mmCIF file of C-alpha atoms in Angstrom:
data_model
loop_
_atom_site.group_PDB
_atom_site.id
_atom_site.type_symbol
_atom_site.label_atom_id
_atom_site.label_comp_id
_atom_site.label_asym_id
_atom_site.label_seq_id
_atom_site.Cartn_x
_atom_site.Cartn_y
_atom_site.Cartn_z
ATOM 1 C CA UNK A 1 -8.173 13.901 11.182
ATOM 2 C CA UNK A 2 -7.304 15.394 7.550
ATOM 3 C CA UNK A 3 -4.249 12.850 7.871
ATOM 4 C CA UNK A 4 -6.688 9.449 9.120
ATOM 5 C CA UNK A 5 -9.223 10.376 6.039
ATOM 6 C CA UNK A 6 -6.578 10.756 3.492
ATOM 7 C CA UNK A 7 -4.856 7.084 4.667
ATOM 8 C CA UNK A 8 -8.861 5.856 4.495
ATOM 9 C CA UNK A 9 -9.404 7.269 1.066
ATOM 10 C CA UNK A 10 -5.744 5.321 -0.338
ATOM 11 C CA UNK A 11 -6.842 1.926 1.173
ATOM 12 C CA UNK A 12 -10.002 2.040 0.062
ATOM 13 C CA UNK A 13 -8.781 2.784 -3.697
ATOM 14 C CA UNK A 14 -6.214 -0.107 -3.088
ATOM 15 C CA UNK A 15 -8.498 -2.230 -2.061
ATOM 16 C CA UNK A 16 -11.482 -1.415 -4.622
ATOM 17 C CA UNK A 17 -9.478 -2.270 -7.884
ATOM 18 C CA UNK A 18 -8.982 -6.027 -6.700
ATOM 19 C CA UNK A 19 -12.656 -6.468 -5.309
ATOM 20 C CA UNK A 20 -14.906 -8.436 -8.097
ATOM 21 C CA UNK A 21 -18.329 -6.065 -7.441
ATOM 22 C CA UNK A 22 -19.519 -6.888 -10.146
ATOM 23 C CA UNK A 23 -20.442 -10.538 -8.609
ATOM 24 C CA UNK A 24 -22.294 -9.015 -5.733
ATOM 25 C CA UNK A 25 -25.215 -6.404 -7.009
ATOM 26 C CA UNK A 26 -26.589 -3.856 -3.991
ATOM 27 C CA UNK A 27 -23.974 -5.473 -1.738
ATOM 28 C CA UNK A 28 -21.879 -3.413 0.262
ATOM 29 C CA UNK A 29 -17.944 -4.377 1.368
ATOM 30 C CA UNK A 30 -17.227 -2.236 4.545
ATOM 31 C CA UNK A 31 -13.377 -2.792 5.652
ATOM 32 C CA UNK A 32 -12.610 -1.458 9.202
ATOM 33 C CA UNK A 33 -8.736 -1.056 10.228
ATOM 34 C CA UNK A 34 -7.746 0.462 13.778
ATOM 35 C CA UNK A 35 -4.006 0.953 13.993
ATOM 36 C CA UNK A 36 -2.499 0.550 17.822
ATOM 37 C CA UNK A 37 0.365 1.592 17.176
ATOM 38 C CA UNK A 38 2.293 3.478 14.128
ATOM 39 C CA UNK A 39 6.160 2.656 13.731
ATOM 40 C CA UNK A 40 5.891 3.488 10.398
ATOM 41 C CA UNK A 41 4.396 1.571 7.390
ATOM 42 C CA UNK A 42 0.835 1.568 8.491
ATOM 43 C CA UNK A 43 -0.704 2.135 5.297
ATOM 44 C CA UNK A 44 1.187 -0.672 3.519
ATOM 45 C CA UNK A 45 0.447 -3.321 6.843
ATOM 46 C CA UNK A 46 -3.618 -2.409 6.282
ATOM 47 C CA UNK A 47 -3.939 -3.235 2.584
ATOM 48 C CA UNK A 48 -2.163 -6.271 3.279
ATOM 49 C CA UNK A 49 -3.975 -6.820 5.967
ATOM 50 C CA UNK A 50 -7.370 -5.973 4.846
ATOM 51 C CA UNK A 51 -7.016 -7.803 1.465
ATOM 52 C CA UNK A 52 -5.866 -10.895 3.326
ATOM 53 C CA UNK A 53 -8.942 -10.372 5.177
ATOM 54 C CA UNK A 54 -11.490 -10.048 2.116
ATOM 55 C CA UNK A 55 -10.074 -13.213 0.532
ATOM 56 C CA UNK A 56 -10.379 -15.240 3.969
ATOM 57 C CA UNK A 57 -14.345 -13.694 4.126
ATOM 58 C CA UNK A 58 -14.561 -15.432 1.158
ATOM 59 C CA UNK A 59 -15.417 -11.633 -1.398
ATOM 60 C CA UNK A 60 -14.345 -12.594 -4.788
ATOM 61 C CA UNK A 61 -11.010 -10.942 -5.545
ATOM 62 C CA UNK A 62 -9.324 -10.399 -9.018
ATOM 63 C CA UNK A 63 -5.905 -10.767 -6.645
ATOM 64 C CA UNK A 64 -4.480 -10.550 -3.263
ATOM 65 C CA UNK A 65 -3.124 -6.829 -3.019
ATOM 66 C CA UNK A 66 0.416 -6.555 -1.602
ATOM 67 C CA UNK A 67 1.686 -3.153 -0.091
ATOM 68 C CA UNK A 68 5.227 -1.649 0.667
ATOM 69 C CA UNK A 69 6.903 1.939 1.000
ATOM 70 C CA UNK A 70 9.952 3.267 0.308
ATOM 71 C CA UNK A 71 11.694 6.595 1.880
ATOM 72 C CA UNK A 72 14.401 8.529 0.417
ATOM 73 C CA UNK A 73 17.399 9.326 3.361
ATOM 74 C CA UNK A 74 19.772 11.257 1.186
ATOM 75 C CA UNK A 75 21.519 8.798 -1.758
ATOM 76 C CA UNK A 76 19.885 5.983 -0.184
ATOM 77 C CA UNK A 77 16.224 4.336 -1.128
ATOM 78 C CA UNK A 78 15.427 2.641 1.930
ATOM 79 C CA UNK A 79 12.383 0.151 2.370
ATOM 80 C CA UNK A 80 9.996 -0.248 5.037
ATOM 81 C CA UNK A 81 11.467 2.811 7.038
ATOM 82 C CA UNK A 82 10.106 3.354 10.563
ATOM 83 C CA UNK A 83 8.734 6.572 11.664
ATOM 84 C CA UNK A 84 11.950 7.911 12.905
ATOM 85 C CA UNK A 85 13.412 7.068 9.696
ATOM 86 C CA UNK A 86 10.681 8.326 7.895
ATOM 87 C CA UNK A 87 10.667 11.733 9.814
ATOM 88 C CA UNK A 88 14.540 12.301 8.083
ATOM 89 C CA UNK A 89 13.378 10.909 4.724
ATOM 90 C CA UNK A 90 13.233 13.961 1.637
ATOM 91 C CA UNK A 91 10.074 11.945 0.681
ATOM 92 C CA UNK A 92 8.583 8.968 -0.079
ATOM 93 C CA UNK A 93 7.040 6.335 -2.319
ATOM 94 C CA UNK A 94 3.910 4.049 -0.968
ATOM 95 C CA UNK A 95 2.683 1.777 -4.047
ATOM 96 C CA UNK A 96 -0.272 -1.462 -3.349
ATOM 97 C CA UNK A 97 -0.509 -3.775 -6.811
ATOM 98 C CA UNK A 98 -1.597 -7.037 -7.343
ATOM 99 C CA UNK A 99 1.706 -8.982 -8.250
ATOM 100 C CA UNK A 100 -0.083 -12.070 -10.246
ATOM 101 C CA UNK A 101 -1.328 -9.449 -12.586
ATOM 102 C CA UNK A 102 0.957 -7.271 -12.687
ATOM 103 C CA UNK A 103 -1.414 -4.314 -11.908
ATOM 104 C CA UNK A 104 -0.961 -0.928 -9.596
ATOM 105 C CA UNK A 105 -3.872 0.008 -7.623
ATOM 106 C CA UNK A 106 -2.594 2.252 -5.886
ATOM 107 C CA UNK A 107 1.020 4.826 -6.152
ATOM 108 C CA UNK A 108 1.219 7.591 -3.307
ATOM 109 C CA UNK A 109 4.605 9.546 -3.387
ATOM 110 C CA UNK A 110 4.935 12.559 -1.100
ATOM 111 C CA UNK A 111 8.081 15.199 -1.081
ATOM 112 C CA UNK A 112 10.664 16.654 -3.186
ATOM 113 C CA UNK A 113 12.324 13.866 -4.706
ATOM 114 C CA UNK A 114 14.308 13.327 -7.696
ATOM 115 C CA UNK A 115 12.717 11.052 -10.502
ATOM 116 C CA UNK A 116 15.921 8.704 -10.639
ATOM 117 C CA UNK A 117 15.396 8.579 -6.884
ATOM 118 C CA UNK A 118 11.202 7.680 -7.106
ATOM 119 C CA UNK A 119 11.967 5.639 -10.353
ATOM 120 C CA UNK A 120 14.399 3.670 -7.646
ATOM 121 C CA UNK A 121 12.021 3.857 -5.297
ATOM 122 C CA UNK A 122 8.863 2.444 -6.951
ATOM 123 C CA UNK A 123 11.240 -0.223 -8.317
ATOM 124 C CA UNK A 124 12.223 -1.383 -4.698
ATOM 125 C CA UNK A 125 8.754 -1.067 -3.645
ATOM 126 C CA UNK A 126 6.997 -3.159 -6.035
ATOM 127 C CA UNK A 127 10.253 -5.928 -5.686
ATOM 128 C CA UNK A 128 8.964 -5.844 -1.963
ATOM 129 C CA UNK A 129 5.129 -6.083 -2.918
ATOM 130 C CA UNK A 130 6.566 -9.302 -5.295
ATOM 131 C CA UNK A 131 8.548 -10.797 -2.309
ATOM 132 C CA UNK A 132 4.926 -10.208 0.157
ATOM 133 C CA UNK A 133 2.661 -11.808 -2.247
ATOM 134 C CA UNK A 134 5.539 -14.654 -2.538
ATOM 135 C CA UNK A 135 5.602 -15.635 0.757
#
């Protein structure tokens, strides 16, 4: 439970930085997400998700918010891990941004990791948020 409200908390501070709230006084956006299944990479598929969602309901949006995450296996950054790959990874990087505008809204890393590693990581994971947002 710790786990689902921590996940809750991240997409909601993804999400929050691209929604224009200043256009809707006393309104309220509620985003629901139920995940079947996690292979890995459920956090990143949400904010996609639910930010492709808020711009087809029509909520004002500074910019579509594009998610990816990166694990560290040894020498290698690897992106988009799945959970098995994840369970061997030293740690990880999880960024959301808004590519057009070249704006974070959200950087989780967890572990013990090297900052040439993370600085390779976040590198590799906003080049994957660029390459979502592109297609």
């Amino acid at each position: 439970v710790a786990e689902e409200k921590a996940l809750s908390l991240d997409l909601a501070a993804a999400l929050s930085a691209s929604v224009q709230l200043h256009l809707m006084p006393k309104s309220i956006v509620a985003v629901h997400t139920l995940v079947l299944q996690d292979d890995g990479g459920a956090l990143p598929a949400a904010i996609s998700c639910a930010s492709l969602a808020l711009a087809d309901a029509g909520i004002a949006l500074y910019g579509l918010v594009a998610a990816c995450s990166c694990s560290v296996l040894g020498d290698t950054v690897a992106l988009d891990c799945s959970a098995a790959e994840a369970g061997l990874a030293t740690g990880s990087v999880s960024v959301a941004c808004m590519p057009t505008l070249e704006q974070l809204t959200l950087l989780r890393h967890e572990g013990a990791v090297p900052f040439a590693r993370a600085t390779e990581g976040l590198q590799l994971a906003l080049q994957g948020c660029a390459l979502l947002h592109a297609e």
